[in-house]
C-alpha atoms as one frame of an Amber mdcrd trajectory, in Angstrom:
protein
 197.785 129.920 114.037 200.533 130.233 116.692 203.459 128.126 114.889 205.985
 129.677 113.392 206.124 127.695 110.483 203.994 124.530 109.902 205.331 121.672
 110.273 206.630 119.659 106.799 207.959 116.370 106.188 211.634 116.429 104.949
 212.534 116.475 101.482 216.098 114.506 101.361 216.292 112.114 105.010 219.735
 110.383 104.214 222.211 109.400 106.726 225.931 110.240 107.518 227.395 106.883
 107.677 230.677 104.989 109.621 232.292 104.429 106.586 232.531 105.086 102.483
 229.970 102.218 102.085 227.193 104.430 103.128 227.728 106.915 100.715 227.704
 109.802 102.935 231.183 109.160 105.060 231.965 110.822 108.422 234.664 113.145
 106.800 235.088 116.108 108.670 235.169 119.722 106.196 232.649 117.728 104.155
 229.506 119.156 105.068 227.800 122.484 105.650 225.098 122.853 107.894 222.523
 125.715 106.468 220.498 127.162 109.475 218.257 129.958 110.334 217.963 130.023
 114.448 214.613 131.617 114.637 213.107 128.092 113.051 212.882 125.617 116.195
 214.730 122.782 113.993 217.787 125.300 113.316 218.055 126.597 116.580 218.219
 123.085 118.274 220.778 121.646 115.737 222.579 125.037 116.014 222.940 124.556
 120.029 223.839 120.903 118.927 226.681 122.071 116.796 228.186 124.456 119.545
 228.252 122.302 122.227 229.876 119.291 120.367 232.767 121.968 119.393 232.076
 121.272 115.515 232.785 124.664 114.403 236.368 124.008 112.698 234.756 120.650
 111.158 231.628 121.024 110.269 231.254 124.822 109.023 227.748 126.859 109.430
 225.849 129.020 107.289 223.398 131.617 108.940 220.714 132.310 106.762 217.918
 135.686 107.558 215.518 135.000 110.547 212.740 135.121 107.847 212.937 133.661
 104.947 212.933 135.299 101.465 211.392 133.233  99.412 207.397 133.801  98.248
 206.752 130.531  99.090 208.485 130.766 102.505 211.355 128.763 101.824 214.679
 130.543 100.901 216.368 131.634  97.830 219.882 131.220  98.936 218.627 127.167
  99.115 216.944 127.131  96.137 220.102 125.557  94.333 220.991 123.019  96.729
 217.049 121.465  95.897 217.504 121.456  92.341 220.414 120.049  92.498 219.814
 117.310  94.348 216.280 116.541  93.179 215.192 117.737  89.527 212.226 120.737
  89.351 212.349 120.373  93.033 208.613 120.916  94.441 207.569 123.443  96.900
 209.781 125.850  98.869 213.405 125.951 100.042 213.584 125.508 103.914 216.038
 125.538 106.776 217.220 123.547 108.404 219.373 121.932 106.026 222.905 119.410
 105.683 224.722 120.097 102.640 227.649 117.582 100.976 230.507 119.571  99.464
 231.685 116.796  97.469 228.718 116.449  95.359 226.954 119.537  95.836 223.671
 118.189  97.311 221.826 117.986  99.990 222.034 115.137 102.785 219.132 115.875
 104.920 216.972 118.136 105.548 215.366 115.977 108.768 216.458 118.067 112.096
 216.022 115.097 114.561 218.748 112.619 112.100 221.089 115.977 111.911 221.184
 116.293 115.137 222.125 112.086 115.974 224.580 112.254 113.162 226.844 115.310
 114.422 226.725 113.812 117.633 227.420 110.307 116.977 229.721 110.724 113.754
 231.402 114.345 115.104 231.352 114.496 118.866 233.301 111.849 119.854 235.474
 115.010 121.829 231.991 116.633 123.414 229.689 115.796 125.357 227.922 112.481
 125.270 224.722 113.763 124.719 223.349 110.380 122.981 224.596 107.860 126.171
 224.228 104.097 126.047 220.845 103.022 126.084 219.218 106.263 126.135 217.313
 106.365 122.829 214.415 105.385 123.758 214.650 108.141 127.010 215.422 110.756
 124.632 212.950 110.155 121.859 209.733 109.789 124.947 211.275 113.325 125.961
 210.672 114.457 122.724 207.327 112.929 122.003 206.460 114.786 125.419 207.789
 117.968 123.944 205.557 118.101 120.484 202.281 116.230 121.815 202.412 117.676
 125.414 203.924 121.005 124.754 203.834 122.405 121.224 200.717 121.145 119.573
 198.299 121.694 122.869 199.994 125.201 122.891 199.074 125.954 119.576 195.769
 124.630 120.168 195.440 126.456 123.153 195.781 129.930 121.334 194.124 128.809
 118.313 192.337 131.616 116.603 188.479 131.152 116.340 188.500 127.754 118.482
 185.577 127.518 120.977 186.313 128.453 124.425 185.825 124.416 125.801 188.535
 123.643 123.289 190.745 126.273 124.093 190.470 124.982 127.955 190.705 121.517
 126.906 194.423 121.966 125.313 195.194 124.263 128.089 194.473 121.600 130.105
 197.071 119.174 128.165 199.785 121.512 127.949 199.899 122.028 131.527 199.938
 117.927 132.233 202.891 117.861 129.722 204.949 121.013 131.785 203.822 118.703
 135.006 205.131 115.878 133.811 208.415 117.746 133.117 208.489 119.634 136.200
 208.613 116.478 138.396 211.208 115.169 135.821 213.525 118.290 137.140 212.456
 117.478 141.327 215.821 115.156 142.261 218.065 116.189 139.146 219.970 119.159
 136.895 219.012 117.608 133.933 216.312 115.832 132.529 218.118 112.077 132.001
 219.913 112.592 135.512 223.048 114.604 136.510 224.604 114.995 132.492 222.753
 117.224 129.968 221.761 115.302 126.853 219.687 115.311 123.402 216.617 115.362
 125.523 217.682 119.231 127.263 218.159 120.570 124.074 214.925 119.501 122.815
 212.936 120.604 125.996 215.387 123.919 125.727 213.836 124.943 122.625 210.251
 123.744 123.212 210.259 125.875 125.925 211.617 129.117 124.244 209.072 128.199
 121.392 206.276 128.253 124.471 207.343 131.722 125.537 208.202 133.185 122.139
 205.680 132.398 120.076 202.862 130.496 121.891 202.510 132.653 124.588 201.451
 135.347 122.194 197.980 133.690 121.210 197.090 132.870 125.108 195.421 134.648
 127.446 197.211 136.317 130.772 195.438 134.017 133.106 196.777 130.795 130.768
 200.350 132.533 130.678 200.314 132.379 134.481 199.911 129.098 134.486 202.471
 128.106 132.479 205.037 130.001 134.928 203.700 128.231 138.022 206.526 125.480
 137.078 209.132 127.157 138.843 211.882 123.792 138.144 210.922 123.864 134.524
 211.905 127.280 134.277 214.620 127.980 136.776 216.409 125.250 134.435 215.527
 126.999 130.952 217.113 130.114 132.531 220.582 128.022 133.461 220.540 126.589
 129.889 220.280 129.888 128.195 222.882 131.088 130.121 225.126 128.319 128.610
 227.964 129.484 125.950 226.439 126.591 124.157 222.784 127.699 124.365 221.862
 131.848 124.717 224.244 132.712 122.015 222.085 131.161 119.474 219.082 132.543
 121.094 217.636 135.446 118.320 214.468 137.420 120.263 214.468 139.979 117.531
 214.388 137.214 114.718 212.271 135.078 116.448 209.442 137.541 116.414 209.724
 138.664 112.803 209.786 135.015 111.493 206.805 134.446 113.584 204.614 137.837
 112.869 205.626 137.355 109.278 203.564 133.979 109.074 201.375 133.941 111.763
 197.060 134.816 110.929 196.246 134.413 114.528 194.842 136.749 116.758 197.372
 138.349 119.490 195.771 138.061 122.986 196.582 139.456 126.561 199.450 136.585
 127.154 201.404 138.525 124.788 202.055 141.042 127.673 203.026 138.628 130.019
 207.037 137.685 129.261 207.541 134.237 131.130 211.553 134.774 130.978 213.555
 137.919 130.417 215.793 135.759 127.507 218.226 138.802 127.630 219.372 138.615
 131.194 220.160 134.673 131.195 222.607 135.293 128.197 226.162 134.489 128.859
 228.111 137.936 130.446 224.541 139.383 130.508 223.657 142.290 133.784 221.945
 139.842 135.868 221.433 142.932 137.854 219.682 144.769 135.286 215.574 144.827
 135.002 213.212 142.649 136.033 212.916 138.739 136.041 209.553 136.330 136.203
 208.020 134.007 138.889 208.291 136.656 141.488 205.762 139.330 139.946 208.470
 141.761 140.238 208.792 144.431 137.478 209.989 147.414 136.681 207.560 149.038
 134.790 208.930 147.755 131.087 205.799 147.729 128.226 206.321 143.713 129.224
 205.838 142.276 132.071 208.119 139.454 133.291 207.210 136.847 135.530 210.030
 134.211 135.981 213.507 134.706 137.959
């Protein structure tokens, strides 16, 4: 299988609230977010947290790219679990929102972390939930796991027949279409402002390159780069202060090599973006970048400028 971890429905799903009524109040130095950036949830509530300017409110903890735990959750979590549900069942996992008052968890539910920094916490950054934009935001996302990440997975699924191989290859490159001419008349996905829906797509698409690409073969890899939009903008984006910083290649890979039973195919060979050179302050003069073909001879070729 090509996903880095599989997919589990969260254990605690409560809500920061607008006042002491809810139980969970909007205090800032409350909270602790736990996060391990390799994990798609983490990364994307991690890039949340930076560009709302949270750090001096709501504080971080980094936990390893792969977790420790035997049964893939982490040990360093283990006592958050128990304490906020008794014998706790199954693993420990990142992402999660901790309460410092009571010594329990919040939420463990990336997409309601994500609403609540921003709408209880970023009144100061950008607005990255506007009026009305919900339901925009949450089709983007839809978009993202049903037209990206699961057809991906399926795509390079180990041991599938090749006519369902092609058929998911065939969906995954609708869903970059339909993103590509979502990118034709503006910077952003929503219009001319970045929002919730960028940061999704953001990490969808370093999830597609990452870890996807791995289980594909070169011809499906090429492909996926003939989206030139769709990339040129994941490139900009990781070259936000907000955005590369978070970005862990190394960790990435070992969280994913440590789960994954799949198969590694020739798309593992074929880089779609050099994630290195479209850090902030990185030598955009330095090796090689994709859609153009160019390289310069590295073990991996890239093919995306």
């Amino acid at each position: 299988m090509s996903a880095t971890y599989p997919n589990a429905a969260p254990s605690f799903q409560s809500r920061i609230g607008r006042d002491a009524r809810s139980g969970f109040s909007a205090v800032p130095h409350r909270y602790r977010l736990h996060l391990a950036p390799s994990c798609p949830s983490s990364l994307r509530i991690a890039v949340t947290h930076s560009l709302l300017g949270l750090r001096d409110v709501l504080p971080v903890t980094v936990l390893p790219a792969v977790p420790d735990a035997p049964d893939g959750g982490y040990l360093a979590l283990r006592p958050l679990y128990e304490a906020s549900s008794h014998l706790h069942p199954g693993p420990a996992p990142a992402p999660v929102l901790s309460d410092g008052w009571t010594g329990r968890i919040v939420s463990t539910h990336a997409p309601d972390i994500v609403q609540d920094l921003t709408r209880r916490f970023g009144a100061a950054g950008p607005r990255l939930y506007p009026d009305g934009a919900d339901a925009r935001i949450e089709e983007v996302g839809r978009l993202c796991e049903q037209g990206i990440n699961a057809p991906a997975q399926r795509a390079g699924q180990y041991g599938a027949d090749a006519a369902a191989r092609d058929v998911a290859l065939a969906a995954l490159l609708r869903g970059l279409g339909a993103l590509e001419r979502r990118l034709a008349s503006n910077d952003y996905l929503l219009g001319g402002h970045l929002t919730a829906a960028d940061v999704e797509l953001w990490v969808t698409l370093v999830q597609l390159d990452t870890v996807h690409r791995w289980h594909l073969d070169a011809a499906a890899v090429y492909r996926i780069t003939d989206h030139p939009r769709l990339w040129s903008y994941a490139r900009r984006l990781a070259a936000h202060p907000a955005f590369g910083p978070h970005l862990d290649l190394d960790g990435i890979a070992r969280r994913h090599h440590a789960h994954c039973r799949g198969q590694e195919a020739a798309g593992a060979a074929v880089r779609i973006v050099d994630w290195t050179r479209c850090a902030p302050g990185a030598d955009t003069d330095a090796g090689t970048d994709a859609a153009t073909g160019t390289g310069t001879g590295a073990a991996v070729k890239t093919i995306g400028t």
